[in-house]
């Protein structure tokens, strides 16, 4: 049964407050599908019961769960392949040159979803920069969704997921077969560090990072929220570090301390 308008509006408000994501009226059907998933995972009988619980005073954990369930988690390996090529040809060598004294590279995937993006970074590093074995490489993966973080930690993907963007040679080299699915080898899994982080909240202390990927998440926020997030990220980026946003995202119209550059065909931002 379709959601009643007041319930849909309540959910729009709840999601905006908890995750900052803006839900458009045309997304009502998607919301209804996601609520069905919440019903299954909570064991609640129906949407009416769920709505009553959500509106109750003790519904905070449930509210977070619903807000997380309503986020869009779409991702794939080597999404926007040119970015990962440019990592190989320019951005990683440049960071290595800059950090030769400390032998440390810090990367932050700020909306890592189920892990395809950070594992793509890890594969580039392992494949093309064997000398980094003797470096301290820190890939921090954060996301709002505990469920996505858990998927990323486990690194287990369906055939369909590995078919999306992962070259056969990487599958052979970096994955083990697990029945009908594939698991990222532990040598790669151990390169990632996972942490739940809601981008709309004040950030916890984060060590200055050389490379930040915050891709395909800004589109879900309103302009002031985007601006606030990007401003705060600017403060954790090292002075010569690089920030990457999604190919459909832009900083146009925002008052931000970044300079836009195109390097090896890839758009990046520096403070
Ligand atoms: C579409 S995915 C993008 C994944 C990956 N960066 C990519 O480009 O393929 C968006 C991710 O942002 C996360 N997200 C949405 N709102 C968030 C918030 N307020 N704080 C942190 N992560 C959020 C979602 O849980 C989801 O995993």
CSV table of C-alpha atoms and ligand atoms in Angstrom, one decimal:
chain,number,residue,atom,x,y,z
A,1,UNK,CA,0.0,0.0,0.0
A,2,UNK,CA,1.4,3.5,-0.9
A,3,UNK,CA,2.6,5.6,2.0
A,4,UNK,CA,0.1,8.2,3.2
A,5,UNK,CA,1.3,11.8,2.4
A,6,UNK,CA,1.9,12.8,6.1
A,7,UNK,CA,4.0,9.6,6.6
A,8,UNK,CA,6.0,10.3,3.5
A,9,UNK,CA,6.6,13.8,4.7
A,10,UNK,CA,7.6,12.6,8.1
A,11,UNK,CA,10.2,10.3,6.5
A,12,UNK,CA,11.5,13.1,4.3
A,13,UNK,CA,12.0,15.2,7.4
A,14,UNK,CA,13.5,12.3,9.4
A,15,UNK,CA,16.0,11.4,6.6
A,16,UNK,CA,17.0,15.1,6.2
A,17,UNK,CA,17.7,15.4,9.9
A,18,UNK,CA,19.5,12.1,10.3
A,19,UNK,CA,21.6,11.9,7.1
A,20,UNK,CA,21.1,15.2,5.4
A,21,UNK,CA,19.9,13.4,2.3
A,22,UNK,CA,17.1,15.2,0.4
A,23,UNK,CA,14.3,12.9,-0.7
A,24,UNK,CA,12.3,14.0,-3.7
A,25,UNK,CA,8.5,13.2,-4.1
A,26,UNK,CA,9.4,11.0,-7.1
A,27,UNK,CA,11.4,8.7,-4.8
A,28,UNK,CA,8.4,7.6,-2.8
A,29,UNK,CA,8.3,4.1,-4.4
A,30,UNK,CA,12.0,3.6,-3.6
A,31,UNK,CA,11.3,4.6,0.0
A,32,UNK,CA,8.4,2.1,0.2
A,33,UNK,CA,10.7,-0.7,-1.0
A,34,UNK,CA,13.4,0.2,1.5
A,35,UNK,CA,10.8,0.2,4.3
A,36,UNK,CA,10.0,-3.3,3.4
A,37,UNK,CA,13.6,-4.3,4.0
A,38,UNK,CA,13.5,-2.5,7.4
A,39,UNK,CA,10.4,-4.5,8.3
A,40,UNK,CA,12.1,-7.8,7.5
A,41,UNK,CA,15.2,-6.8,9.5
A,42,UNK,CA,13.3,-5.5,12.5
A,43,UNK,CA,10.6,-8.2,12.5
A,44,UNK,CA,7.9,-5.4,12.7
A,45,UNK,CA,4.6,-6.5,11.2
A,46,UNK,CA,3.7,-3.6,8.9
A,47,UNK,CA,4.5,-0.1,7.8
A,48,UNK,CA,1.9,1.4,10.2
A,49,UNK,CA,3.6,-0.3,13.2
A,50,UNK,CA,7.0,1.0,11.9
A,51,UNK,CA,5.7,4.5,11.6
A,52,UNK,CA,4.2,4.4,15.1
A,53,UNK,CA,7.5,3.2,16.5
A,54,UNK,CA,9.4,5.9,14.5
A,55,UNK,CA,7.2,8.6,15.9
A,56,UNK,CA,7.6,7.3,19.4
A,57,UNK,CA,10.0,8.8,21.9
A,58,UNK,CA,12.2,5.7,21.9
A,59,UNK,CA,12.6,5.5,18.2
A,60,UNK,CA,16.1,7.0,17.8
A,61,UNK,CA,17.9,3.8,16.9
A,62,UNK,CA,15.1,2.8,14.6
A,63,UNK,CA,15.2,6.3,13.0
A,64,UNK,CA,18.9,5.9,12.3
A,65,UNK,CA,18.3,2.5,10.8
A,66,UNK,CA,15.6,3.8,8.5
A,67,UNK,CA,17.7,6.8,7.5
A,68,UNK,CA,20.6,4.4,6.6
A,69,UNK,CA,18.3,2.1,4.7
A,70,UNK,CA,17.0,5.0,2.6
A,71,UNK,CA,20.4,6.0,1.3
A,72,UNK,CA,21.5,5.2,-2.2
A,73,UNK,CA,24.4,2.8,-2.1
A,74,UNK,CA,25.0,2.4,-5.8
A,75,UNK,CA,28.7,1.8,-6.6
A,76,UNK,CA,31.1,-0.3,-8.7
A,77,UNK,CA,34.7,-1.2,-9.1
A,78,UNK,CA,36.9,1.4,-10.9
A,79,UNK,CA,33.9,3.7,-11.3
A,80,UNK,CA,35.1,6.5,-13.6
A,81,UNK,CA,38.1,4.4,-14.7
A,82,UNK,CA,40.1,7.5,-15.7
A,83,UNK,CA,40.4,8.5,-12.1
A,84,UNK,CA,42.2,5.3,-11.2
A,85,UNK,CA,44.4,5.6,-14.2
A,86,UNK,CA,45.4,9.1,-13.1
A,87,UNK,CA,46.0,7.8,-9.6
A,88,UNK,CA,48.6,5.5,-11.2
A,89,UNK,CA,50.1,8.0,-13.5
A,90,UNK,CA,50.1,11.1,-11.3
A,91,UNK,CA,48.4,11.3,-7.9
A,92,UNK,CA,50.1,8.4,-6.1
A,93,UNK,CA,53.6,9.1,-7.5
A,94,UNK,CA,53.1,12.7,-6.6
A,95,UNK,CA,52.1,11.9,-3.0
A,96,UNK,CA,55.0,9.5,-2.7
A,97,UNK,CA,57.4,12.2,-3.8
A,98,UNK,CA,55.9,14.6,-1.3
A,99,UNK,CA,55.9,12.2,1.5
A,100,UNK,CA,59.3,10.5,0.8
A,101,UNK,CA,60.6,11.6,4.2
A,102,UNK,CA,57.7,10.1,6.3
A,103,UNK,CA,56.9,7.2,3.9
A,104,UNK,CA,53.3,7.5,4.8
A,105,UNK,CA,50.2,7.9,2.5
A,106,UNK,CA,46.8,8.6,3.8
A,107,UNK,CA,43.7,8.2,1.7
A,108,UNK,CA,40.1,8.8,2.8
A,109,UNK,CA,37.1,7.3,1.0
A,110,UNK,CA,34.4,9.5,2.7
A,111,UNK,CA,31.4,7.6,1.4
A,112,UNK,CA,32.8,4.2,0.7
A,113,UNK,CA,29.5,2.3,0.5
A,114,UNK,CA,30.1,-1.5,0.0
A,115,UNK,CA,33.8,-1.1,-0.6
A,116,UNK,CA,34.3,-1.2,-4.4
A,117,UNK,CA,35.8,2.3,-4.4
A,118,UNK,CA,38.4,1.8,-1.6
A,119,UNK,CA,39.3,-1.7,-3.0
A,120,UNK,CA,39.9,-0.2,-6.4
A,121,UNK,CA,42.3,2.2,-4.8
A,122,UNK,CA,44.0,-0.6,-2.9
A,123,UNK,CA,44.4,-2.7,-6.1
A,124,UNK,CA,46.0,0.3,-7.9
A,125,UNK,CA,48.5,0.6,-5.0
A,126,UNK,CA,49.3,-3.1,-4.8
A,127,UNK,CA,49.5,-3.6,-8.5
A,128,UNK,CA,51.6,-0.6,-9.5
A,129,UNK,CA,53.5,0.5,-6.4
A,130,UNK,CA,55.2,-2.6,-4.8
A,131,UNK,CA,57.6,-0.2,-3.1
A,132,UNK,CA,54.7,0.9,-0.9
A,133,UNK,CA,55.0,-2.4,0.9
A,134,UNK,CA,57.6,-0.6,3.0
A,135,UNK,CA,55.4,2.4,3.6
A,136,UNK,CA,52.6,3.2,6.0
A,137,UNK,CA,49.5,3.2,3.8
A,138,UNK,CA,46.3,4.1,5.5
A,139,UNK,CA,43.0,3.9,3.6
A,140,UNK,CA,40.2,5.1,5.8
A,141,UNK,CA,36.7,4.1,4.7
A,142,UNK,CA,33.8,5.8,6.2
A,143,UNK,CA,30.1,5.7,5.6
A,144,UNK,CA,26.8,6.4,7.3
A,145,UNK,CA,25.6,2.9,6.8
A,146,UNK,CA,26.8,0.2,9.2
A,147,UNK,CA,25.4,-2.4,6.8
A,148,UNK,CA,27.6,-1.0,4.0
A,149,UNK,CA,30.6,-0.8,6.2
A,150,UNK,CA,30.1,-4.4,7.2
A,151,UNK,CA,29.9,-5.4,3.5
A,152,UNK,CA,33.1,-3.5,2.8
A,153,UNK,CA,34.9,-5.1,5.7
A,154,UNK,CA,33.9,-8.6,4.5
A,155,UNK,CA,34.7,-7.8,0.9
A,156,UNK,CA,32.4,-10.4,-0.5
A,157,UNK,CA,30.8,-9.7,-3.8
A,158,UNK,CA,28.3,-11.4,-6.2
A,159,UNK,CA,29.2,-12.4,-9.7
A,160,UNK,CA,27.1,-9.5,-10.9
A,161,UNK,CA,29.1,-7.0,-8.8
A,162,UNK,CA,32.5,-8.2,-9.9
A,163,UNK,CA,31.2,-8.1,-13.5
A,164,UNK,CA,30.7,-4.4,-13.1
A,165,UNK,CA,34.1,-2.8,-13.8
A,166,UNK,CA,36.5,-5.4,-12.4
A,167,UNK,CA,39.0,-6.6,-15.0
A,168,UNK,CA,39.4,-10.4,-15.1
A,169,UNK,CA,43.1,-10.2,-14.2
A,170,UNK,CA,42.2,-8.3,-11.0
A,171,UNK,CA,39.6,-10.9,-10.1
A,172,UNK,CA,42.1,-13.7,-10.5
A,173,UNK,CA,44.8,-11.8,-8.6
A,174,UNK,CA,43.0,-10.2,-5.7
A,175,UNK,CA,39.9,-12.4,-5.1
A,176,UNK,CA,39.1,-15.9,-3.8
A,177,UNK,CA,36.1,-17.8,-4.9
A,178,UNK,CA,33.5,-18.4,-2.1
A,179,UNK,CA,30.8,-20.6,-3.6
A,180,UNK,CA,29.0,-18.5,-6.1
A,181,UNK,CA,30.6,-15.3,-4.8
A,182,UNK,CA,34.0,-13.7,-4.6
A,183,UNK,CA,36.0,-12.4,-1.6
A,184,UNK,CA,38.7,-9.9,-1.7
A,185,UNK,CA,42.0,-11.5,-0.4
A,186,UNK,CA,43.0,-10.6,3.1
A,187,UNK,CA,46.2,-8.8,1.9
A,188,UNK,CA,43.8,-6.1,0.4
A,189,UNK,CA,41.2,-6.2,3.2
A,190,UNK,CA,43.9,-5.5,5.7
A,191,UNK,CA,44.8,-2.3,3.9
A,192,UNK,CA,41.4,-0.7,4.7
A,193,UNK,CA,40.3,0.8,8.0
A,194,UNK,CA,36.6,1.2,8.5
A,195,UNK,CA,34.7,3.8,10.6
A,196,UNK,CA,31.1,4.9,10.8
A,197,UNK,CA,31.0,8.7,10.1
A,198,UNK,CA,28.0,10.8,9.3
A,199,UNK,CA,29.2,13.6,7.1
A,200,UNK,CA,26.7,16.1,8.4
A,201,UNK,CA,28.0,15.7,11.9
A,202,UNK,CA,31.2,17.4,13.2
A,203,UNK,CA,34.1,15.1,12.1
A,204,UNK,CA,35.9,13.1,14.8
A,205,UNK,CA,39.7,13.8,14.9
A,206,UNK,CA,41.1,12.7,11.5
A,207,UNK,CA,44.8,12.7,10.7
A,208,UNK,CA,45.6,15.0,7.7
A,209,UNK,CA,45.0,13.1,4.5
A,210,UNK,CA,46.8,13.3,1.1
A,211,UNK,CA,43.8,12.1,-1.0
A,212,UNK,CA,40.1,12.4,-0.3
A,213,UNK,CA,37.5,10.7,-2.4
A,214,UNK,CA,34.0,12.0,-1.7
A,215,UNK,CA,32.2,10.8,-4.8
A,216,UNK,CA,28.6,10.4,-5.7
A,217,UNK,CA,27.3,11.4,-2.3
A,218,UNK,CA,27.2,15.2,-2.4
A,219,UNK,CA,24.3,15.0,-4.9
A,220,UNK,CA,22.1,13.8,-2.1
A,221,UNK,CA,22.6,16.9,0.1
A,222,UNK,CA,21.3,20.4,-0.3
A,223,UNK,CA,23.7,23.2,-1.2
A,224,UNK,CA,24.5,24.5,2.3
A,225,UNK,CA,25.2,21.0,3.6
A,226,UNK,CA,27.5,20.3,0.6
A,227,UNK,CA,29.3,23.5,1.3
A,228,UNK,CA,29.7,22.7,5.0
A,229,UNK,CA,31.0,19.2,4.3
A,230,UNK,CA,33.5,20.4,1.7
A,231,UNK,CA,34.7,23.2,3.9
A,232,UNK,CA,35.4,20.8,6.7
A,233,UNK,CA,37.1,18.3,4.4
A,234,UNK,CA,39.4,21.1,3.3
A,235,UNK,CA,40.6,21.3,6.9
A,236,UNK,CA,41.8,17.6,7.0
A,237,UNK,CA,43.4,17.7,3.5
A,238,UNK,CA,47.2,18.2,3.6
A,239,UNK,CA,48.2,21.5,2.0
A,240,UNK,CA,49.2,19.9,-1.3
A,241,UNK,CA,46.6,17.1,-1.1
A,242,UNK,CA,43.9,16.3,-3.7
A,243,UNK,CA,40.2,16.1,-3.3
A,244,UNK,CA,38.0,14.2,-5.8
A,245,UNK,CA,34.2,14.5,-6.2
A,246,UNK,CA,31.9,12.5,-8.5
A,247,UNK,CA,31.9,13.2,-12.2
A,248,UNK,CA,28.3,14.5,-12.1
A,249,UNK,CA,29.1,16.7,-9.1
A,250,UNK,CA,30.4,20.3,-9.1
A,251,UNK,CA,31.5,23.0,-6.7
A,252,UNK,CA,30.1,25.7,-9.0
A,253,UNK,CA,28.1,28.3,-7.1
A,254,UNK,CA,29.7,27.5,-3.7
A,255,UNK,CA,32.0,29.7,-1.8
A,256,UNK,CA,34.8,27.2,-1.1
A,257,UNK,CA,38.6,27.5,-0.6
A,258,UNK,CA,39.4,25.1,-3.4
A,259,UNK,CA,41.2,25.5,-6.7
A,260,UNK,CA,39.9,23.3,-9.5
A,261,UNK,CA,42.5,21.5,-11.6
A,262,UNK,CA,42.5,19.0,-14.5
A,263,UNK,CA,45.4,16.6,-14.2
A,264,UNK,CA,45.8,13.7,-16.6
A,265,UNK,CA,42.2,14.2,-17.7
A,266,UNK,CA,40.9,14.0,-14.2
A,267,UNK,CA,39.3,16.9,-12.2
A,268,UNK,CA,40.7,17.4,-8.7
A,269,UNK,CA,40.6,20.1,-6.1
A,270,UNK,CA,43.3,21.6,-4.0
A,271,UNK,CA,43.1,24.1,-1.1
B,1,LIG,C1,26.0,6.3,-4.2
B,1,LIG,S1,27.1,5.8,-2.9
B,1,LIG,C2,28.7,6.3,-3.5
B,1,LIG,C3,29.7,5.2,-3.3
B,1,LIG,C4,31.1,5.5,-3.9
B,1,LIG,N1,31.7,6.7,-3.3
B,1,LIG,C5,31.0,5.6,-5.4
B,1,LIG,O1,31.2,6.7,-5.9
B,1,LIG,O2,30.8,4.6,-6.0
B,1,LIG,C6,26.7,6.9,-1.6
B,1,LIG,C7,27.1,6.5,-0.2
B,1,LIG,O3,27.0,7.6,0.6
B,1,LIG,C8,26.6,7.2,1.9
B,1,LIG,N2,26.0,8.4,2.6
B,1,LIG,C9,24.8,9.0,2.4
B,1,LIG,N3,24.6,10.0,3.3
B,1,LIG,C10,25.7,10.0,4.1
B,1,LIG,C11,26.1,10.8,5.2
B,1,LIG,N4,25.3,11.7,5.7
B,1,LIG,N5,27.3,10.5,5.8
B,1,LIG,C12,28.1,9.5,5.3
B,1,LIG,N6,27.8,8.7,4.3
B,1,LIG,C13,26.6,9.0,3.7
B,1,LIG,C14,25.6,6.1,1.6
B,1,LIG,O4,25.4,5.3,2.7
B,1,LIG,C15,26.2,5.4,0.4
B,1,LIG,O5,27.0,4.3,0.8
